[in-house]
């Protein structure tokens, strides 16, 4: 009898999970090495234009809601108002930051998260810790897989779709995950980065905050 674990909303062979993790380590590590010159150049640019620190660090929930530190290149200034509160995203994001986001270059440091095992190359995007108590029971199922640098929601609208649509895409991925689907998503991600679509929600510099839904809790 094969070993089985409950993962991604369905029963998945342990061997299948191991293959996904092996591919994450293999290709995540390879990309880190190949892209190291680009990472160095981007680090210098961010340090020059935005100062220190070069990396944006933020605690996010991952697989089974385990918290981890996510790494990205900084795209915003730490500008605050007279009360010490951070200014809106639209007032803090810089020209360099907009360029990094348009080309998804700010996400490259997350390859280290992939190699560490915090994330996968493909999976639901890791959101804010403060959103955890706002999820419905159905929405919380997105944490049954490792979060990804890219995902099914990212190639189906990215930040230009509603939160409800994002969660539906995330849950569809959780229930239909396969190596073939991951390869398809990676290819579609390349196409979307080239087209530079869905970078922000209409009327927002990035995306509006998730307010939660009381239904289906």
PDB file of N, CA and C in Angstrom, residues 99-152:
ATOM      1  N   UNK A  99       9.141  50.141 -11.723  1.00  0.00           N
ATOM      2  CA  UNK A  99       9.803  49.351 -12.769  1.00  0.00           C
ATOM      3  C   UNK A  99      10.044  47.926 -12.298  1.00  0.00           C
ATOM      4  N   UNK A 100      10.518  47.774 -11.065  1.00  0.00           N
ATOM      5  CA  UNK A 100      10.761  46.438 -10.512  1.00  0.00           C
ATOM      6  C   UNK A 100       9.469  45.633 -10.471  1.00  0.00           C
ATOM      7  N   UNK A 101       8.378  46.278 -10.095  1.00  0.00           N
ATOM      8  CA  UNK A 101       7.100  45.574 -10.004  1.00  0.00           C
ATOM      9  C   UNK A 101       6.554  45.215 -11.371  1.00  0.00           C
ATOM     10  N   UNK A 102       6.682  46.137 -12.324  1.00  0.00           N
ATOM     11  CA  UNK A 102       6.187  45.850 -13.680  1.00  0.00           C
ATOM     12  C   UNK A 102       6.859  44.618 -14.256  1.00  0.00           C
ATOM     13  N   UNK A 103       8.148  44.460 -13.961  1.00  0.00           N
ATOM     14  CA  UNK A 103       8.911  43.324 -14.492  1.00  0.00           C
ATOM     15  C   UNK A 103       8.991  42.161 -13.500  1.00  0.00           C
ATOM     16  N   UNK A 104       8.315  42.296 -12.351  1.00  0.00           N
ATOM     17  CA  UNK A 104       8.321  41.274 -11.289  1.00  0.00           C
ATOM     18  C   UNK A 104       9.727  40.987 -10.753  1.00  0.00           C
ATOM     19  N   UNK A 105      10.649  41.928 -10.931  1.00  0.00           N
ATOM     20  CA  UNK A 105      12.017  41.730 -10.447  1.00  0.00           C
ATOM     21  C   UNK A 105      12.108  41.847  -8.935  1.00  0.00           C
ATOM     22  N   UNK A 106      11.156  42.535  -8.315  1.00  0.00           N
ATOM     23  CA  UNK A 106      11.180  42.662  -6.849  1.00  0.00           C
ATOM     24  C   UNK A 106      10.951  41.319  -6.171  1.00  0.00           C
ATOM     25  N   UNK A 107      10.404  40.340  -6.904  1.00  0.00           N
ATOM     26  CA  UNK A 107      10.104  39.025  -6.337  1.00  0.00           C
ATOM     27  C   UNK A 107      11.304  38.079  -6.323  1.00  0.00           C
ATOM     28  N   UNK A 108      12.374  38.412  -7.025  1.00  0.00           N
ATOM     29  CA  UNK A 108      13.487  37.477  -7.183  1.00  0.00           C
ATOM     30  C   UNK A 108      14.103  36.980  -5.873  1.00  0.00           C
ATOM     31  N   UNK A 109      14.249  37.816  -4.835  1.00  0.00           N
ATOM     32  CA  UNK A 109      14.802  37.288  -3.579  1.00  0.00           C
ATOM     33  C   UNK A 109      13.986  36.167  -2.957  1.00  0.00           C
ATOM     34  N   UNK A 110      12.735  36.020  -3.378  1.00  0.00           N
ATOM     35  CA  UNK A 110      11.912  34.935  -2.853  1.00  0.00           C
ATOM     36  C   UNK A 110      12.422  33.566  -3.279  1.00  0.00           C
ATOM     37  N   UNK A 111      13.323  33.537  -4.254  1.00  0.00           N
ATOM     38  CA  UNK A 111      13.938  32.257  -4.619  1.00  0.00           C
ATOM     39  C   UNK A 111      14.646  31.648  -3.418  1.00  0.00           C
ATOM     40  N   UNK A 112      15.170  32.495  -2.532  1.00  0.00           N
ATOM     41  CA  UNK A 112      15.808  31.998  -1.313  1.00  0.00           C
ATOM     42  C   UNK A 112      14.763  31.337  -0.415  1.00  0.00           C
ATOM     43  N   UNK A 113      13.561  31.915  -0.355  1.00  0.00           N
ATOM     44  CA  UNK A 113      12.478  31.291   0.398  1.00  0.00           C
ATOM     45  C   UNK A 113      12.114  29.933  -0.172  1.00  0.00           C
ATOM     46  N   UNK A 114      12.189  29.810  -1.507  1.00  0.00           N
ATOM     47  CA  UNK A 114      11.882  28.532  -2.160  1.00  0.00           C
ATOM     48  C   UNK A 114      12.911  27.483  -1.767  1.00  0.00           C
ATOM     49  N   UNK A 115      14.179  27.829  -1.846  1.00  0.00           N
ATOM     50  CA  UNK A 115      15.242  26.888  -1.508  1.00  0.00           C
ATOM     51  C   UNK A 115      15.150  26.478  -0.032  1.00  0.00           C
ATOM     52  N   UNK A 116      14.814  27.423   0.836  1.00  0.00           N
ATOM     53  CA  UNK A 116      14.686  27.148   2.269  1.00  0.00           C
ATOM     54  C   UNK A 116      13.508  26.231   2.594  1.00  0.00           C
ATOM     55  N   UNK A 117      12.515  26.214   1.719  1.00  0.00           N
ATOM     56  CA  UNK A 117      11.330  25.405   1.976  1.00  0.00           C
ATOM     57  C   UNK A 117      10.147  26.191   2.497  1.00  0.00           C
ATOM     58  N   UNK A 118      10.296  27.535   2.615  1.00  0.00           N
ATOM     59  CA  UNK A 118       9.173  28.366   3.047  1.00  0.00           C
ATOM     60  C   UNK A 118       8.113  28.454   1.965  1.00  0.00           C
ATOM     61  N   UNK A 119       8.570  28.448   0.706  1.00  0.00           N
ATOM     62  CA  UNK A 119       7.690  28.654  -0.430  1.00  0.00           C
ATOM     63  C   UNK A 119       7.987  27.630  -1.521  1.00  0.00           C
ATOM     64  N   UNK A 120       7.141  27.646  -2.536  1.00  0.00           N
ATOM     65  CA  UNK A 120       7.340  26.851  -3.741  1.00  0.00           C
ATOM     66  C   UNK A 120       7.446  27.829  -4.908  1.00  0.00           C
ATOM     67  N   UNK A 121       7.933  27.367  -6.043  1.00  0.00           N
ATOM     68  CA  UNK A 121       7.930  28.230  -7.222  1.00  0.00           C
ATOM     69  C   UNK A 121       6.502  28.574  -7.612  1.00  0.00           C
ATOM     70  N   UNK A 122       5.586  27.618  -7.423  1.00  0.00           N
ATOM     71  CA  UNK A 122       4.176  27.819  -7.795  1.00  0.00           C
ATOM     72  C   UNK A 122       3.276  27.482  -6.617  1.00  0.00           C
ATOM     73  N   UNK A 123       2.330  28.363  -6.364  1.00  0.00           N
ATOM     74  CA  UNK A 123       1.365  28.160  -5.289  1.00  0.00           C
ATOM     75  C   UNK A 123       0.627  29.454  -5.021  1.00  0.00           C
ATOM     76  N   UNK A 124      -0.354  29.455  -4.125  1.00  0.00           N
ATOM     77  CA  UNK A 124      -1.048  30.704  -3.787  1.00  0.00           C
ATOM     78  C   UNK A 124      -0.058  31.717  -3.205  1.00  0.00           C
ATOM     79  N   UNK A 125      -0.206  32.982  -3.554  1.00  0.00           N
ATOM     80  CA  UNK A 125       0.694  34.002  -3.032  1.00  0.00           C
ATOM     81  C   UNK A 125       0.556  34.121  -1.511  1.00  0.00           C
ATOM     82  N   UNK A 126       1.670  34.287  -0.781  1.00  0.00           N
ATOM     83  CA  UNK A 126       1.586  34.467   0.677  1.00  0.00           C
ATOM     84  C   UNK A 126       1.041  35.858   1.007  1.00  0.00           C
ATOM     85  N   UNK A 127      -0.029  35.913   1.774  1.00  0.00           N
ATOM     86  CA  UNK A 127      -0.673  37.180   2.108  1.00  0.00           C
ATOM     87  C   UNK A 127      -0.281  37.615   3.525  1.00  0.00           C
ATOM     88  N   UNK A 128      -0.962  38.619   4.051  1.00  0.00           N
ATOM     89  CA  UNK A 128      -0.609  39.172   5.349  1.00  0.00           C
ATOM     90  C   UNK A 128      -1.114  38.296   6.496  1.00  0.00           C
ATOM     91  N   UNK A 129      -0.363  38.283   7.593  1.00  0.00           N
ATOM     92  CA  UNK A 129      -0.752  37.513   8.779  1.00  0.00           C
ATOM     93  C   UNK A 129      -2.092  38.008   9.312  1.00  0.00           C
ATOM     94  N   UNK A 130      -2.317  39.323   9.238  1.00  0.00           N
ATOM     95  CA  UNK A 130      -3.545  39.893   9.782  1.00  0.00           C
ATOM     96  C   UNK A 130      -4.793  39.457   9.032  1.00  0.00           C
ATOM     97  N   UNK A 131      -4.616  38.851   7.863  1.00  0.00           N
ATOM     98  CA  UNK A 131      -5.782  38.354   7.116  1.00  0.00           C
ATOM     99  C   UNK A 131      -6.279  37.006   7.649  1.00  0.00           C
ATOM    100  N   UNK A 132      -5.444  36.283   8.391  1.00  0.00           N
ATOM    101  CA  UNK A 132      -5.793  34.923   8.810  1.00  0.00           C
ATOM    102  C   UNK A 132      -7.156  34.827   9.500  1.00  0.00           C
ATOM    103  N   UNK A 133      -7.463  35.689  10.489  1.00  0.00           N
ATOM    104  CA  UNK A 133      -8.768  35.558  11.133  1.00  0.00           C
ATOM    105  C   UNK A 133      -9.944  36.028  10.270  1.00  0.00           C
ATOM    106  N   UNK A 134      -9.646  36.626   9.111  1.00  0.00           N
ATOM    107  CA  UNK A 134     -10.697  37.135   8.230  1.00  0.00           C
ATOM    108  C   UNK A 134     -11.172  36.106   7.214  1.00  0.00           C
ATOM    109  N   UNK A 135     -10.411  35.020   7.042  1.00  0.00           N
ATOM    110  CA  UNK A 135     -10.765  34.024   6.039  1.00  0.00           C
ATOM    111  C   UNK A 135     -11.989  33.229   6.449  1.00  0.00           C
ATOM    112  N   UNK A 136     -12.767  32.815   5.467  1.00  0.00           N
ATOM    113  CA  UNK A 136     -13.782  31.798   5.716  1.00  0.00           C
ATOM    114  C   UNK A 136     -13.058  30.459   5.812  1.00  0.00           C
ATOM    115  N   UNK A 137     -13.760  29.438   6.287  1.00  0.00           N
ATOM    116  CA  UNK A 137     -13.151  28.105   6.375  1.00  0.00           C
ATOM    117  C   UNK A 137     -12.705  27.635   4.994  1.00  0.00           C
ATOM    118  N   UNK A 138     -13.484  27.980   3.991  1.00  0.00           N
ATOM    119  CA  UNK A 138     -13.146  27.595   2.619  1.00  0.00           C
ATOM    120  C   UNK A 138     -11.894  28.320   2.154  1.00  0.00           C
ATOM    121  N   UNK A 139     -11.827  29.616   2.383  1.00  0.00           N
ATOM    122  CA  UNK A 139     -10.670  30.390   1.949  1.00  0.00           C
ATOM    123  C   UNK A 139      -9.387  29.951   2.646  1.00  0.00           C
ATOM    124  N   UNK A 140      -9.490  29.519   3.892  1.00  0.00           N
ATOM    125  CA  UNK A 140      -8.317  29.115   4.661  1.00  0.00           C
ATOM    126  C   UNK A 140      -7.646  27.878   4.082  1.00  0.00           C
ATOM    127  N   UNK A 141      -8.349  27.144   3.220  1.00  0.00           N
ATOM    128  CA  UNK A 141      -7.776  25.948   2.622  1.00  0.00           C
ATOM    129  C   UNK A 141      -6.606  26.256   1.691  1.00  0.00           C
ATOM    130  N   UNK A 142      -6.425  27.527   1.325  1.00  0.00           N
ATOM    131  CA  UNK A 142      -5.287  27.910   0.479  1.00  0.00           C
ATOM    132  C   UNK A 142      -3.954  27.617   1.174  1.00  0.00           C
ATOM    133  N   UNK A 143      -3.980  27.442   2.510  1.00  0.00           N
ATOM    134  CA  UNK A 143      -2.752  27.177   3.257  1.00  0.00           C
ATOM    135  C   UNK A 143      -2.428  25.689   3.343  1.00  0.00           C
ATOM    136  N   UNK A 144      -3.148  24.864   2.587  1.00  0.00           N
ATOM    137  CA  UNK A 144      -2.838  23.435   2.563  1.00  0.00           C
ATOM    138  C   UNK A 144      -1.736  23.103   1.562  1.00  0.00           C
ATOM    139  N   UNK A 145      -1.216  24.133   0.903  1.00  0.00           N
ATOM    140  CA  UNK A 145      -0.044  23.971   0.039  1.00  0.00           C
ATOM    141  C   UNK A 145       0.942  25.086   0.379  1.00  0.00           C
ATOM    142  N   UNK A 146       2.185  24.899  -0.019  1.00  0.00           N
ATOM    143  CA  UNK A 146       3.158  25.977   0.187  1.00  0.00           C
ATOM    144  C   UNK A 146       2.792  27.164  -0.707  1.00  0.00           C
ATOM    145  N   UNK A 147       2.967  28.378  -0.213  1.00  0.00           N
ATOM    146  CA  UNK A 147       2.723  29.554  -1.056  1.00  0.00           C
ATOM    147  C   UNK A 147       3.765  29.619  -2.167  1.00  0.00           C
ATOM    148  N   UNK A 148       3.458  30.345  -3.234  1.00  0.00           N
ATOM    149  CA  UNK A 148       4.361  30.371  -4.378  1.00  0.00           C
ATOM    150  C   UNK A 148       4.766  31.773  -4.802  1.00  0.00           C
ATOM    151  N   UNK A 149       5.851  31.836  -5.573  1.00  0.00           N
ATOM    152  CA  UNK A 149       6.265  33.099  -6.185  1.00  0.00           C
ATOM    153  C   UNK A 149       5.227  33.512  -7.228  1.00  0.00           C
ATOM    154  N   UNK A 150       4.716  32.526  -7.935  1.00  0.00           N
ATOM    155  CA  UNK A 150       3.622  32.754  -8.872  1.00  0.00           C
ATOM    156  C   UNK A 150       2.556  31.702  -8.624  1.00  0.00           C
ATOM    157  N   UNK A 151       1.377  31.907  -9.208  1.00  0.00           N
ATOM    158  CA  UNK A 151       0.304  30.964  -8.966  1.00  0.00           C
ATOM    159  C   UNK A 151      -0.800  31.083 -10.002  1.00  0.00           C
ATOM    160  N   UNK A 152      -1.836  30.273  -9.836  1.00  0.00           N
ATOM    161  CA  UNK A 152      -2.943  30.245 -10.785  1.00  0.00           C
ATOM    162  C   UNK A 152      -3.683  31.582 -10.800  1.00  0.00           C
TER     163      UNK A 152
END
